[in-house]
Short mmCIF file of C-alpha atoms in Angstrom, two decimals:
data_model
loop_
_atom_site.label_atom_id
_atom_site.label_comp_id
_atom_site.label_asym_id
_atom_site.label_seq_id
_atom_site.Cartn_x
_atom_site.Cartn_y
_atom_site.Cartn_z
CA MET S 1 90.98 107.66 78.63
CA ALA S 2 92.06 104.78 76.84
CA GLN S 3 92.83 101.76 79.04
CA LYS S 4 93.03 99.68 76.11
CA GLU S 5 94.67 99.45 72.65
CA LEU S 6 91.23 99.75 69.96
CA HIS S 7 91.71 98.99 66.64
CA LEU S 8 88.98 99.37 63.88
CA LYS S 9 86.78 97.07 61.49
CA VAL S 10 85.94 98.76 58.19
CA THR S 11 82.48 97.82 56.31
CA LEU S 12 80.94 98.46 53.42
CA ARG S 13 77.49 97.71 51.70
CA LEU S 14 76.53 98.61 48.42
CA TYR S 15 72.47 99.63 48.04
CA SER S 16 70.60 99.31 44.96
CA ASP S 17 69.23 102.58 44.54
CA ASP S 18 66.10 101.98 45.46
CA ASP S 19 67.85 100.97 49.11
CA GLN S 20 68.03 96.54 48.43
CA ARG S 21 71.54 95.18 50.00
CA CYS S 22 73.37 94.37 47.18
CA PHE S 23 77.13 93.90 48.28
CA GLY S 24 78.76 93.37 51.07
CA PRO S 25 81.18 90.95 52.94
CA GLY S 26 78.65 88.68 53.50
CA ILE S 27 78.20 87.83 49.30
CA ALA S 28 81.87 88.61 48.64
CA THR S 29 82.96 84.87 50.92
CA LEU S 30 80.15 83.47 49.23
CA LEU S 31 80.95 83.73 45.73
CA GLN S 32 85.08 83.12 47.38
CA ARG S 33 83.85 80.22 49.07
CA VAL S 34 82.06 79.41 45.90
CA ARG S 35 85.53 79.50 44.41
CA GLU S 36 87.27 77.16 46.38
CA HIS S 37 84.46 74.69 46.70
CA HIS S 38 83.18 75.35 42.78
CA SER S 39 80.04 74.45 44.78
CA LEU S 40 77.40 76.53 45.57
CA ARG S 41 75.50 74.31 48.07
CA ALA S 42 79.66 73.37 49.69
CA GLY S 43 81.15 76.99 49.88
CA ALA S 44 77.67 77.98 51.88
CA ALA S 45 78.14 75.18 54.08
CA SER S 46 81.59 76.32 54.76
CA MET S 47 80.66 79.53 56.36
CA GLU S 48 77.69 78.37 58.25
CA MET S 49 75.06 79.66 55.81
CA ALA S 50 72.20 78.44 55.32
CA TYR S 51 71.90 77.27 51.14
CA SER S 52 68.59 79.15 50.70
CA LYS S 53 70.30 81.75 52.33
CA ALA S 54 73.11 81.75 50.01
CA TRP S 55 70.87 80.81 46.93
CA ARG S 56 69.00 84.46 47.66
CA ILE S 57 71.73 87.13 48.00
CA ILE S 58 72.99 85.77 44.71
CA ARG S 59 70.20 86.61 43.09
CA THR S 60 70.28 90.06 44.35
CA ALA S 61 72.99 90.62 43.30
CA GLU S 62 72.56 88.61 39.92
CA GLU S 63 69.39 91.20 39.61
CA VAL S 64 71.05 94.22 40.83
CA PHE S 65 73.73 93.98 38.87
CA GLY S 66 71.92 92.41 35.65
CA CYS S 67 74.76 89.57 35.51
CA LYS S 68 74.91 86.17 36.39
CA LEU S 69 77.39 85.61 38.75
CA LEU S 70 77.40 81.80 38.52
CA VAL S 71 77.10 79.46 36.08
CA SER S 72 76.82 75.54 36.44
CA SER S 73 79.48 73.60 35.96
CA THR S 74 78.08 69.64 36.70
CA GLY S 75 74.90 69.05 36.52
CA GLY S 76 73.12 72.96 37.24
CA VAL S 77 73.80 75.07 39.97
CA HIS S 78 71.09 73.33 42.11
CA GLY S 79 73.26 70.11 44.16
CA GLY S 80 75.66 70.26 41.02
CA GLY S 81 78.73 72.25 40.77
CA ALA S 82 79.49 75.85 40.30
CA VAL S 83 82.04 78.42 38.74
CA LEU S 84 82.35 82.11 39.27
CA THR S 85 80.99 84.32 36.27
CA PRO S 86 84.37 86.78 34.51
CA GLU S 87 81.69 89.11 35.87
CA ALA S 88 81.32 87.80 39.35
CA VAL S 89 85.33 87.34 39.63
CA ARG S 90 85.69 91.09 38.87
CA LEU S 91 82.98 91.79 41.35
CA VAL S 92 84.78 90.04 43.76
CA ASP S 93 88.46 91.12 43.21
CA ALA S 94 86.70 95.26 42.86
CA TYR S 95 85.16 94.63 46.26
CA GLU S 96 88.14 93.43 47.87
CA ALA S 97 90.52 95.87 46.68
CA TYR S 98 88.27 98.73 47.63
CA THR S 99 88.14 97.17 50.74
CA ALA S 100 91.59 97.34 51.11
CA ASP S 101 92.14 100.54 50.24
CA VAL S 102 89.50 102.71 52.16
CA THR S 103 90.68 99.96 54.98
CA ALA S 104 93.98 102.09 55.12
CA TYR S 105 92.88 105.39 54.55
CA ALA S 106 90.85 104.54 57.35
CA GLN S 107 93.43 103.27 59.91
CA ALA S 108 95.64 105.96 58.31
CA ARG S 109 93.33 108.19 60.13
CA PHE S 110 92.45 106.56 62.93
CA ASP S 111 95.22 107.77 65.28
CA GLU S 112 94.27 111.45 64.74
CA ALA S 113 90.61 110.83 65.11
CA PHE S 114 90.65 108.44 68.42
CA GLY S 115 94.41 109.68 69.24
CA PHE S 116 93.09 111.62 72.72
CA PHE S 117 91.89 108.47 74.31
CA ALA S 118 95.35 107.15 74.38
CA SER S 119 95.94 110.73 76.77
CA ASP S 120 97.58 110.14 80.08
CA SER S 121 94.41 111.79 81.53
CA ALA S 122 93.48 109.45 84.46
CA PRO S 123 90.21 107.49 83.96
CA GLU S 124 86.78 108.60 86.17
CA ALA S 125 85.39 105.22 86.18
CA MET L 1 76.63 95.57 33.53
CA ALA L 2 74.51 97.48 36.03
CA GLN L 3 70.91 98.56 35.05
CA LYS L 4 70.63 100.32 38.62
CA GLU L 5 72.63 103.28 41.06
CA LEU L 6 74.14 101.87 42.92
CA HIS L 7 75.07 103.48 46.43
CA LEU L 8 77.49 103.32 49.20
CA LYS L 9 77.79 102.78 53.32
CA VAL L 10 80.40 102.80 55.23
CA THR L 11 80.56 101.11 59.01
CA LEU L 12 83.49 101.79 61.00
CA ARG L 13 82.95 99.79 64.08
CA LEU L 14 85.39 99.92 67.29
CA TYR L 15 86.73 97.15 69.14
CA SER L 16 89.11 96.70 72.62
CA ASP L 17 92.38 94.30 72.08
CA ASP L 18 90.01 91.26 72.90
CA ASP L 19 88.05 91.70 70.31
CA GLN L 20 85.19 93.17 72.17
CA ARG L 21 82.72 95.48 70.00
CA CYS L 22 83.02 98.52 71.82
CA PHE L 23 81.64 101.18 69.81
CA GLY L 24 79.95 102.03 66.71
CA PRO L 25 76.71 103.13 64.92
CA GLY L 26 74.46 102.07 67.19
CA ILE L 27 76.33 103.32 70.22
CA ALA L 28 76.63 107.02 68.77
CA THR L 29 73.11 106.84 67.85
CA LEU L 30 72.13 105.85 71.12
CA LEU L 31 74.66 108.52 72.48
CA GLN L 32 73.00 110.95 70.63
CA ARG L 33 69.46 109.74 71.23
CA VAL L 34 70.77 110.11 75.25
CA ARG L 35 71.90 113.72 74.72
CA GLU L 36 67.93 114.83 73.11
CA HIS L 37 65.82 113.25 75.00
CA HIS L 38 68.36 113.23 78.67
CA SER L 39 67.67 109.67 80.16
CA LEU L 40 68.89 106.31 79.10
CA ARG L 41 65.64 104.99 78.93
CA ALA L 42 64.14 107.32 76.13
CA GLY L 43 67.11 106.91 74.36
CA ALA L 44 66.86 103.88 73.88
CA ALA L 45 63.07 103.19 73.57
CA SER L 46 63.22 106.51 70.54
CA MET L 47 65.50 103.85 68.81
CA GLU L 48 63.32 100.78 69.45
CA MET L 49 66.63 99.38 71.52
CA ALA L 50 66.13 96.90 74.51
CA TYR L 51 67.06 98.70 77.74
CA SER L 52 69.42 96.56 79.17
CA LYS L 53 71.06 96.36 75.56
CA ALA L 54 71.45 99.93 75.58
CA TRP L 55 72.76 99.42 79.58
CA ARG L 56 75.09 96.82 78.24
CA ILE L 57 77.13 98.23 75.56
CA ILE L 58 76.65 101.91 77.13
CA ARG L 59 78.91 99.64 80.22
CA THR L 60 81.12 97.61 78.03
CA ALA L 61 82.43 101.00 76.91
CA GLU L 62 82.80 102.69 79.51
CA GLU L 63 84.92 99.90 80.43
CA VAL L 64 87.18 99.05 77.11
CA PHE L 65 87.40 103.74 77.45
CA GLY L 66 88.46 103.92 81.14
CA CYS L 67 85.33 106.74 82.19
CA LYS L 68 82.09 107.16 82.53
CA LEU L 69 79.87 107.82 79.71
CA LEU L 70 76.92 108.78 81.37
CA VAL L 71 75.97 110.43 84.31
CA SER L 72 72.73 110.72 86.75
CA SER L 73 70.60 114.12 86.54
CA THR L 74 67.72 113.18 88.25
CA GLY L 75 68.31 110.93 89.86
CA GLY L 76 70.47 108.11 88.61
CA VAL L 77 70.90 106.88 85.47
CA HIS L 78 68.39 103.91 85.40
CA GLY L 79 64.69 105.30 85.66
CA GLY L 80 66.20 109.35 86.28
CA GLY L 81 67.58 111.11 83.68
CA ALA L 82 71.14 111.14 82.42
CA VAL L 83 73.73 113.61 80.74
CA LEU L 84 76.42 112.93 78.47
CA THR L 85 79.62 113.10 80.01
CA PRO L 86 82.29 115.51 78.25
CA GLU L 87 84.32 112.73 77.29
CA ALA L 88 81.50 111.07 75.91
CA VAL L 89 80.73 114.81 74.30
CA ARG L 90 84.18 114.34 72.59
CA LEU L 91 83.68 110.57 71.73
CA VAL L 92 80.33 110.33 69.76
CA ASP L 93 82.21 113.57 67.87
CA ALA L 94 85.06 112.17 66.95
CA TYR L 95 83.68 108.65 65.48
CA GLU L 96 81.06 111.11 63.66
CA ALA L 97 83.90 113.66 62.32
CA TYR L 98 85.89 110.21 61.75
CA THR L 99 83.04 108.52 59.92
CA ALA L 100 82.32 111.72 57.52
CA ASP L 101 86.14 111.42 56.50
CA VAL L 102 86.44 107.72 55.77
CA THR L 103 82.91 107.95 53.79
CA ALA L 104 84.16 110.77 52.03
CA TYR L 105 87.00 109.17 50.51
CA ALA L 106 85.20 105.70 50.58
CA GLN L 107 82.71 108.19 47.77
CA ALA L 108 85.23 109.58 46.33
CA ARG L 109 86.70 106.25 45.15
CA PHE L 110 83.67 105.03 44.35
CA ASP L 111 83.40 104.94 40.65
CA GLU L 112 86.79 103.86 40.24
CA ALA L 113 86.31 100.79 42.43
CA PHE L 114 83.03 100.10 40.68
CA GLY L 115 83.25 102.15 37.70
CA PHE L 116 83.18 98.86 34.89
CA PHE L 117 79.44 98.18 36.24
CA ALA L 118 78.08 100.83 34.65
CA SER L 119 79.31 99.82 30.95
CA ASP L 120 77.22 99.16 28.72
CA SER L 121 77.70 96.07 27.86
CA ALA L 122 75.16 93.85 27.88
CA PRO L 123 73.24 92.03 30.91
CA GLU L 124 73.59 88.48 30.88
CA ALA L 125 70.85 87.66 32.98
#
């Protein structure tokens, strides 16, 4: 049935109890970029995310998790440098390890779930 | 650290070897709606998806999987009724079972991954 090889993308998103999206691949990448660039503005720009959006998703996550994720380094998070708090580092590391874990499981189960599409049956289209 | 309960959403998307998205929650829901409504147009409308988009994602998946997913019932897929092919039924069922399987695993691992956010440490924000 399948004429091409399939591959898989697993996306894991965390929501608060009032259904507010608070963590996922976007903020995880953003926090990594801030870690690299030492600046929220530069980190957001490096992934072509609007600064206002970057600021908003950080604030939303801070509210849900009940802790600061960024602290200013050289003159305030706005404009100046920013570094991740220990909680933010822990959160990013936990999310990445969790994503790797779930993805490995999903990959291991993939062939069993969809293997029949790689059978020799002739395509009908 | 966490002041609210977190919950999880797992999204699984299948891509072809040339990185074309070919299956995920959107088309799975669409195919279910077509099954209920016996019409691509009505199925798409029931989930507020444009008919042109519905048609395009069905065609893309058909190309990747190398089989028809819909056949016309009462006068052509365009406008008339449509029913799922056996391959489409198999694909939707496989995707749903696979999603349930991976989600169950992810849920079981969730507390271990993020449990530290439910600790008693005082919020800093």
